Amino acid sequence: MSTQPTLVVLGASGDLAARLLFPALYALEQRERLADLKIIGYARQEWTTDQFHENLRASIDMGDSEVDQKYLDMFIDRMEFHGGDLSVESLRQLTGVLEGDAVFYLALPPGVFADAAETIARAGLADETNGSRRLVIEKPFGTDLTTALALNEQLHKYWREDQIFRIDHFLGKETVQNILVFRFANRFIEPVLKSAHVDEIQITVGETLGVEGRSRYYDGIGALRDMIQNHLIQMMTFVTMEPPARRDPEMLRDHKVEVLKSVALVDPAVDAVRGQYSAGLVEGTPCIAYRAEPGVDPTSHTETFAALRLHVDTWRWEGIPVYLRSGKRLAAKAHEVAYRFREPPTSLFKHTPFEKAEPNWLVFRMSPSECTELVVRTKQPGLELEARESVLRAEYATSDEREASAYESLLLDILEGDHTPFLRFDEVEWSWRIVDPLISAWQHGAPEDYVAGSDGPAGQHRFLDPGHAWRPLVNPTS
Amino acid sequence: MSTQPTLVVLGASGDLAARLLFPALYALEQRERLADLKIIGYARQEWTTDQFHENLRASIDMGDSEVDQKYLDMFIDRMEFHGGDLSVESLRQLTGVLEGDAVFYLALPPGVFADAAETIARAGLADETNGSRRLVIEKPFGTDLTTALALNEQLHKYWREDQIFRIDHFLGKETVQNILVFRFANRFIEPVLKSAHVDEIQITVGETLGVEGRSRYYDGIGALRDMIQNHLIQMMTFVTMEPPARRDPEMLRDHKVEVLKSVALVDPAVDAVRGQYSAGLVEGTPCIAYRAEPGVDPTSHTETFAALRLHVDTWRWEGIPVYLRSGKRLAAKAHEVAYRFREPPTSLFKHTPFEKAEPNWLVFRMSPSECTELVVRTKQPGLELEARESVLRAEYATSDEREASAYESLLLDILEGDHTPFLRFDEVEWSWRIVDPLISAWQHGAPEDYVAGSDGPAGQHRFLDPGHAWRPLVNPTS
């Protein structure tokens, strides 16, 4: 009996598949990590497999000068196309095609996730007699707690939780995974990552881009649901979770859920700020206002910037704020996670430049540069025994090291059945529980205006606790 | 009444004065830190002040292209010369010359320290009616505990402890002072510098140089007394002392003495290794054996390399070894202090390259490069969630920053009366108490042979505790 595994990409003619999935699968081919995997593109189009292959060659070749013809041929060889819609009848044609383990990747609009998952199962394709069956979906997982719970209920009618792989592609990023490695593979840092020594955590995901053709989806959703509820809150779990004792996906996710469940109820009146960009200059280029973007309601109150203060009420993080912010059309692209340390007893260096120097920061930067930084005090060169700011720094990778894209990494984990970087439903649920009060509150009122190309609304600075300040979007040392 | 302060350099025609003191004083002139100080050169020569000035111009100009004529003129202006020997009669000529505070710098052979200090006092120059009187001496402070106690008794007949400034020039080095700044001006590191997290400390002062014309002094003294008893044990106090609560020279020195008193008795049979170099190649240059050096006894058993294991029996350092080593004619110049951290619980990264990676190290490097390094694990770029070694690094100073030489820094502290970087007698005493058992033991037997240009005697590796290894003399990352 053959047990060749199969990956079925539903929505194979779509943007996600062409732009991210197939290039990532090709990259895995080039790394020789696909073994005997068969890949089936499935879409409504009446393409022949030859036509599909031509499209694939075009999308893989596009913009990548390092495509190796040998690997591209091997890649094309393992791809076949099946035309059909998301009906039980259509999908049944795949029954005889799937010989062993099979993964169904729903590269489809979120609105059809539930129906597609159900139809696949009703077509008999979720039956595990001849091999495992897995389902891959990408965020958004609902638009609030209620819709997320409903979606999940529908999925669980036909699929067990351990068959479902929910993608938050930030968790596939190497520099995000590096947070866990740095925290748990080093002896010196974990003992001081607690509120006895740390007095603040900041997570910033700032973009210079605007809505970029996603306005129909984005308007009415906004930064809170598009970024904070998933990517930023996930990063927050990485920086605040307790160290798991073993490398066990369920233990890891248990620890993440523990953090999510420990977040104190957010008060929309004081713990959050929202903004929407007006026309301005981003890195020298004139940009129109959000409300003037094609596809956006000209009276829209959708926030393109959101900032949030959370308290993680664990023994480890008692009492200190965790600040999250994300926005579009900001002055610079900046993705980073930073712990700020408390001051040491200052009596040794009072009345020296030390007092003006930054406190210690541990920074994981993902963009624009990829590096780990420790902001420290060292001796000021010269005659006096004084301290100044200095940065201990390591680039994440050298220029000749090949990093994996988030999709490469995630696709391989799916094929290997490793749940580590995927969201269990309770993570999704408790993330919605954190932001739900804000979603309700923000049905009313309007976001604060900010000029495109600025660092966001002024309110983000006012709402911080006294003595705290956002790190600059443009980092002076990188 | 004038109170112009005066620095009297006894031995003004000697090598130490010309090579180190006067250039350092000139450097302080150029920094405009000498105020109205008068400097008196005192020596046996029958120089006129003009001749003295000419010699000074020559020694300051020599090899330094950045001498500023304006400052050199100002510097020469404040210098005068008095000829005389170390008799009471001769020294009395200075009585009328000293108007306010005065410092006597004994740039003299160690054998005459005690007599010179007594004669100065008997000439009436230690009288503090018109200003403070200070005495500066440099190591060696005796050649073992007995002679050190005797020297000190003689000094204390005429001078109070707080009048005496004992120089260990390593404590004037910026990169050594940086150890204290780094430990006590940063919040993140001090809580993990303890044996719960650190399992070893290494201090290496390796030289490529040989005895360089000091053979008459060096032979019969050796590496233990010339380097370990003072420089390395002092650095050991910097890395192991408890943080003082205030910037108070006595509190700092109290903490250093506490560490010295906590060192467990060394067993010469197992805790130490000595070596002596034979002929070899050092950085490509042929070098003769130590015993063949001019001025060295051809049957000498003097060690040119010494390594030592200490245990600092404090709550903080309970149970972990502190390894010291210093040697001449080694493969590379390497001055560094390093803490090695324990492994974290490894279950997260077992069976990954992590297991082969170095554990965390915090390294203060003084030579050849000046930098602070943290050896850490970060994610191995690529598809797997694995850890690899990476170095967080900060150079001590940028190329355009002007560092102070050890003598500049120490002379200014003497003039300002700051005892911080000088040795109190109890530090000297307790350092001798640490090495005295070795001095006795090493009267017998012979040092192990090592080839000039190697990393020292093989015994240095064998005597380490299992699981420990010396860091390489040539650091791969600098």
mmCIF file of C-alpha atoms in Angstrom, chain A residues 68-285:
data_model
loop_
_atom_site.group_PDB
_atom_site.id
_atom_site.type_symbol
_atom_site.label_atom_id
_atom_site.label_comp_id
_atom_site.label_asym_id
_atom_site.label_seq_id
_atom_site.Cartn_x
_atom_site.Cartn_y
_atom_site.Cartn_z
ATOM 1 C CA ASP A 68 17.665 26.406 -9.526
ATOM 2 C CA GLN A 69 16.239 24.817 -12.662
ATOM 3 C CA LYS A 70 16.887 21.299 -11.396
ATOM 4 C CA TYR A 71 14.906 21.867 -8.215
ATOM 5 C CA LEU A 72 12.215 23.775 -10.075
ATOM 6 C CA ASP A 73 11.693 20.786 -12.367
ATOM 7 C CA MET A 74 11.501 18.450 -9.379
ATOM 8 C CA PHE A 75 9.045 20.820 -7.765
ATOM 9 C CA ILE A 76 6.827 21.056 -10.817
ATOM 10 C CA ASP A 77 6.901 17.262 -11.108
ATOM 11 C CA ARG A 78 5.261 16.820 -7.722
ATOM 12 C CA MET A 79 2.455 19.301 -8.410
ATOM 13 C CA GLU A 80 -0.847 18.423 -9.973
ATOM 14 C CA PHE A 81 -3.985 20.415 -10.516
ATOM 15 C CA HIS A 82 -7.607 19.534 -9.865
ATOM 16 C CA GLY A 83 -10.346 21.928 -10.877
ATOM 17 C CA GLY A 84 -13.448 22.122 -8.777
ATOM 18 C CA ASP A 85 -15.565 24.162 -6.403
ATOM 19 C CA LEU A 86 -16.112 23.745 -2.682
ATOM 20 C CA SER A 87 -19.010 21.329 -3.074
ATOM 21 C CA VAL A 88 -19.039 17.796 -1.696
ATOM 22 C CA GLU A 89 -19.394 16.437 -5.211
ATOM 23 C CA SER A 90 -16.423 18.316 -6.550
ATOM 24 C CA LEU A 91 -14.194 17.494 -3.622
ATOM 25 C CA ARG A 92 -15.008 13.796 -3.845
ATOM 26 C CA GLN A 93 -12.795 13.592 -6.936
ATOM 27 C CA LEU A 94 -9.823 13.821 -4.535
ATOM 28 C CA THR A 95 -10.787 10.650 -2.663
ATOM 29 C CA GLY A 96 -8.869 8.294 -4.878
ATOM 30 C CA VAL A 97 -5.969 10.714 -5.206
ATOM 31 C CA LEU A 98 -5.067 10.815 -1.517
ATOM 32 C CA GLU A 99 -3.093 7.720 -0.616
ATOM 33 C CA GLY A 100 -1.647 8.403 2.822
ATOM 34 C CA ASP A 101 -1.366 11.392 5.132
ATOM 35 C CA ALA A 102 -3.012 14.504 3.732
ATOM 36 C CA VAL A 103 -3.026 18.169 4.665
ATOM 37 C CA PHE A 104 -5.733 20.549 3.463
ATOM 38 C CA TYR A 105 -4.475 24.111 3.322
ATOM 39 C CA LEU A 106 -7.396 26.538 3.103
ATOM 40 C CA ALA A 107 -5.856 29.391 1.113
ATOM 41 C CA LEU A 108 -9.353 30.800 0.967
ATOM 42 C CA PRO A 109 -11.210 33.903 2.186
ATOM 43 C CA PRO A 110 -11.961 33.641 5.919
ATOM 44 C CA GLY A 111 -15.691 33.710 5.267
ATOM 45 C CA VAL A 112 -15.643 30.221 3.723
ATOM 46 C CA PHE A 113 -13.305 28.497 6.254
ATOM 47 C CA ALA A 114 -16.110 26.850 8.151
ATOM 48 C CA ASP A 115 -18.032 25.679 5.099
ATOM 49 C CA ALA A 116 -14.906 24.426 3.364
ATOM 50 C CA ALA A 117 -13.800 22.503 6.436
ATOM 51 C CA GLU A 118 -17.227 20.936 6.692
ATOM 52 C CA THR A 119 -17.465 20.092 2.997
ATOM 53 C CA ILE A 120 -14.027 18.481 2.958
ATOM 54 C CA ALA A 121 -15.117 16.284 5.810
ATOM 55 C CA ARG A 122 -18.504 15.485 4.257
ATOM 56 C CA ALA A 123 -16.707 14.491 1.052
ATOM 57 C CA GLY A 124 -15.021 11.805 3.174
ATOM 58 C CA LEU A 125 -11.604 13.397 2.966
ATOM 59 C CA ALA A 126 -11.197 13.796 6.752
ATOM 60 C CA ASP A 127 -11.398 10.062 7.215
ATOM 61 C CA GLU A 128 -8.144 8.857 8.735
ATOM 62 C CA THR A 129 -8.318 5.207 7.761
ATOM 63 C CA ASN A 130 -5.437 5.508 5.299
ATOM 64 C CA GLY A 131 -3.458 8.258 7.024
ATOM 65 C CA SER A 132 -3.692 11.388 9.095
ATOM 66 C CA ARG A 133 -5.781 14.316 7.882
ATOM 67 C CA ARG A 134 -4.900 17.886 8.820
ATOM 68 C CA LEU A 135 -6.524 21.230 8.221
ATOM 69 C CA VAL A 136 -4.648 24.515 7.930
ATOM 70 C CA ILE A 137 -6.325 27.886 8.307
ATOM 71 C CA GLU A 138 -4.928 31.382 8.684
ATOM 72 C CA LYS A 139 -6.095 34.309 10.746
ATOM 73 C CA PRO A 140 -8.529 35.984 11.103
ATOM 74 C CA PHE A 141 -10.165 33.406 13.345
ATOM 75 C CA GLY A 142 -13.386 35.354 13.759
ATOM 76 C CA THR A 143 -13.739 39.074 14.259
ATOM 77 C CA ASP A 144 -14.476 38.960 17.972
ATOM 78 C CA LEU A 145 -14.990 36.426 20.728
ATOM 79 C CA THR A 146 -18.491 35.428 19.637
ATOM 80 C CA THR A 147 -17.634 34.833 15.990
ATOM 81 C CA ALA A 148 -14.415 33.058 16.957
ATOM 82 C CA LEU A 149 -16.322 30.686 19.224
ATOM 83 C CA ALA A 150 -18.857 30.059 16.466
ATOM 84 C CA LEU A 151 -16.167 29.357 13.868
ATOM 85 C CA ASN A 152 -14.469 26.982 16.218
ATOM 86 C CA GLU A 153 -17.665 25.149 16.982
ATOM 87 C CA GLN A 154 -18.186 24.597 13.260
ATOM 88 C CA LEU A 155 -14.635 23.354 12.737
ATOM 89 C CA HIS A 156 -14.860 21.007 15.682
ATOM 90 C CA LYS A 157 -17.989 19.360 14.315
ATOM 91 C CA TYR A 158 -15.795 17.529 11.807
ATOM 92 C CA TRP A 159 -12.212 18.043 12.935
ATOM 93 C CA ARG A 160 -10.446 17.358 16.200
ATOM 94 C CA GLU A 161 -8.344 20.140 17.683
ATOM 95 C CA ASP A 162 -5.130 18.193 17.051
ATOM 96 C CA GLN A 163 -5.959 18.031 13.325
ATOM 97 C CA ILE A 164 -6.201 21.812 13.029
ATOM 98 C CA PHE A 165 -3.163 24.040 12.367
ATOM 99 C CA ARG A 166 -4.005 27.726 12.892
ATOM 100 C CA ILE A 167 -1.388 29.977 11.380
ATOM 101 C CA ASP A 168 -0.214 33.266 12.829
ATOM 102 C CA HIS A 169 2.656 33.784 10.427
ATOM 103 C CA PHE A 170 4.557 35.924 12.984
ATOM 104 C CA LEU A 171 5.207 32.697 14.884
ATOM 105 C CA GLY A 172 6.983 31.346 11.841
ATOM 106 C CA LYS A 173 9.442 34.249 11.797
ATOM 107 C CA GLU A 174 12.898 33.190 12.866
ATOM 108 C CA THR A 175 13.502 36.337 14.876
ATOM 109 C CA VAL A 176 10.290 35.736 16.843
ATOM 110 C CA GLN A 177 11.268 32.123 17.528
ATOM 111 C CA ASN A 178 14.645 33.477 18.601
ATOM 112 C CA ILE A 179 12.941 35.078 21.599
ATOM 113 C CA LEU A 180 12.224 31.615 22.979
ATOM 114 C CA VAL A 181 15.693 30.356 22.169
ATOM 115 C CA PHE A 182 17.334 33.359 23.791
ATOM 116 C CA ARG A 183 15.195 33.156 26.888
ATOM 117 C CA PHE A 184 15.491 29.428 27.439
ATOM 118 C CA ALA A 185 18.890 28.435 26.012
ATOM 119 C CA ASN A 186 20.847 31.018 28.031
ATOM 120 C CA ARG A 187 21.503 30.751 31.721
ATOM 121 C CA PHE A 188 22.204 34.402 32.521
ATOM 122 C CA ILE A 189 19.028 36.081 31.370
ATOM 123 C CA GLU A 190 16.018 34.096 32.576
ATOM 124 C CA PRO A 191 16.620 34.740 36.306
ATOM 125 C CA VAL A 192 16.399 38.520 35.783
ATOM 126 C CA LEU A 193 13.390 38.550 33.459
ATOM 127 C CA LYS A 194 10.889 39.313 36.194
ATOM 128 C CA SER A 195 9.350 42.384 37.695
ATOM 129 C CA ALA A 196 11.936 42.444 40.486
ATOM 130 C CA HIS A 197 14.391 43.589 37.803
ATOM 131 C CA VAL A 198 12.285 44.586 34.788
ATOM 132 C CA ASP A 199 9.925 47.529 35.032
ATOM 133 C CA GLU A 200 8.381 47.583 31.581
ATOM 134 C CA ILE A 201 7.938 45.571 28.401
ATOM 135 C CA GLN A 202 7.316 47.205 25.027
ATOM 136 C CA ILE A 203 6.197 45.532 21.819
ATOM 137 C CA THR A 204 6.039 47.665 18.700
ATOM 138 C CA VAL A 205 5.009 46.598 15.217
ATOM 139 C CA GLY A 206 5.115 49.788 13.197
ATOM 140 C CA GLU A 207 4.639 49.917 9.441
ATOM 141 C CA THR A 208 5.217 52.564 6.815
ATOM 142 C CA LEU A 209 2.743 50.792 4.545
ATOM 143 C CA GLY A 210 -0.938 51.721 4.411
ATOM 144 C CA VAL A 211 -3.833 49.389 3.636
ATOM 145 C CA GLU A 212 -2.285 48.380 0.287
ATOM 146 C CA GLY A 213 -5.351 47.081 -1.536
ATOM 147 C CA ARG A 214 -6.708 45.310 1.554
ATOM 148 C CA SER A 215 -9.031 48.214 2.332
ATOM 149 C CA ARG A 216 -12.187 46.217 1.760
ATOM 150 C CA TYR A 217 -11.102 43.723 4.405
ATOM 151 C CA TYR A 218 -9.363 46.220 6.658
ATOM 152 C CA ASP A 219 -12.036 48.905 6.950
ATOM 153 C CA GLY A 220 -14.243 47.993 9.863
ATOM 154 C CA ILE A 221 -11.556 45.640 11.225
ATOM 155 C CA GLY A 222 -8.709 47.959 12.171
ATOM 156 C CA ALA A 223 -5.339 47.638 13.864
ATOM 157 C CA LEU A 224 -6.650 46.103 17.078
ATOM 158 C CA ARG A 225 -8.153 43.066 15.367
ATOM 159 C CA ASP A 226 -5.743 42.914 12.435
ATOM 160 C CA MET A 227 -2.509 43.096 14.441
ATOM 161 C CA ILE A 228 -2.841 43.364 18.216
ATOM 162 C CA GLN A 229 -5.259 40.499 18.873
ATOM 163 C CA ASN A 230 -3.025 38.046 17.074
ATOM 164 C CA HIS A 231 0.584 39.017 16.254
ATOM 165 C CA LEU A 232 1.324 41.362 19.155
ATOM 166 C CA ILE A 233 -0.473 39.373 21.810
ATOM 167 C CA GLN A 234 1.302 36.252 20.572
ATOM 168 C CA MET A 235 4.654 38.019 20.875
ATOM 169 C CA MET A 236 3.581 39.112 24.343
ATOM 170 C CA THR A 237 3.128 35.465 25.310
ATOM 171 C CA PHE A 238 6.638 34.689 24.042
ATOM 172 C CA VAL A 239 8.216 37.365 26.233
ATOM 173 C CA THR A 240 6.160 36.744 29.364
ATOM 174 C CA MET A 241 5.516 32.977 29.497
ATOM 175 C CA GLU A 242 7.130 30.752 32.089
ATOM 176 C CA PRO A 243 9.849 28.470 30.723
ATOM 177 C CA PRO A 244 8.343 25.117 29.778
ATOM 178 C CA ALA A 245 10.176 22.160 31.240
ATOM 179 C CA ARG A 246 10.256 20.208 27.994
ATOM 180 C CA ARG A 247 10.078 20.788 24.305
ATOM 181 C CA ASP A 248 6.486 19.737 24.054
ATOM 182 C CA PRO A 249 4.009 21.675 21.920
ATOM 183 C CA GLU A 250 1.176 21.248 24.411
ATOM 184 C CA MET A 251 3.318 22.318 27.367
ATOM 185 C CA LEU A 252 4.454 25.361 25.432
ATOM 186 C CA ARG A 253 0.901 26.294 24.518
ATOM 187 C CA ASP A 254 -0.303 25.622 28.049
ATOM 188 C CA HIS A 255 2.248 28.179 29.248
ATOM 189 C CA LYS A 256 1.135 30.701 26.631
ATOM 190 C CA VAL A 257 -2.502 30.250 27.618
ATOM 191 C CA GLU A 258 -1.567 30.718 31.261
ATOM 192 C CA VAL A 259 -0.223 34.150 30.401
ATOM 193 C CA LEU A 260 -3.260 35.030 28.300
ATOM 194 C CA LYS A 261 -5.588 34.011 31.106
ATOM 195 C CA SER A 262 -3.536 36.145 33.514
ATOM 196 C CA VAL A 263 -4.018 39.397 31.656
ATOM 197 C CA ALA A 264 -6.056 41.761 33.788
ATOM 198 C CA LEU A 265 -9.250 43.212 32.378
ATOM 199 C CA VAL A 266 -8.425 46.151 30.127
ATOM 200 C CA ASP A 267 -10.169 49.460 30.844
ATOM 201 C CA PRO A 268 -10.849 51.102 27.477
ATOM 202 C CA ALA A 269 -10.913 54.532 29.091
ATOM 203 C CA VAL A 270 -7.306 54.457 30.310
ATOM 204 C CA ASP A 271 -5.478 51.422 28.936
ATOM 205 C CA ALA A 272 -5.778 52.017 25.215
ATOM 206 C CA VAL A 273 -5.336 54.596 22.477
ATOM 207 C CA ARG A 274 -6.453 54.457 18.859
ATOM 208 C CA GLY A 275 -5.522 56.611 15.893
ATOM 209 C CA GLN A 276 -6.231 57.020 12.202
ATOM 210 C CA TYR A 277 -3.811 58.576 9.755
ATOM 211 C CA SER A 278 -4.450 61.728 7.793
ATOM 212 C CA ALA A 279 -2.479 62.770 4.718
ATOM 213 C CA GLY A 280 1.244 63.231 5.182
ATOM 214 C CA LEU A 281 4.713 62.324 4.043
ATOM 215 C CA VAL A 282 6.016 58.837 4.729
ATOM 216 C CA GLU A 283 9.758 58.590 4.180
ATOM 217 C CA GLY A 284 9.490 61.513 1.768
ATOM 218 C CA THR A 285 6.555 60.169 -0.235
#
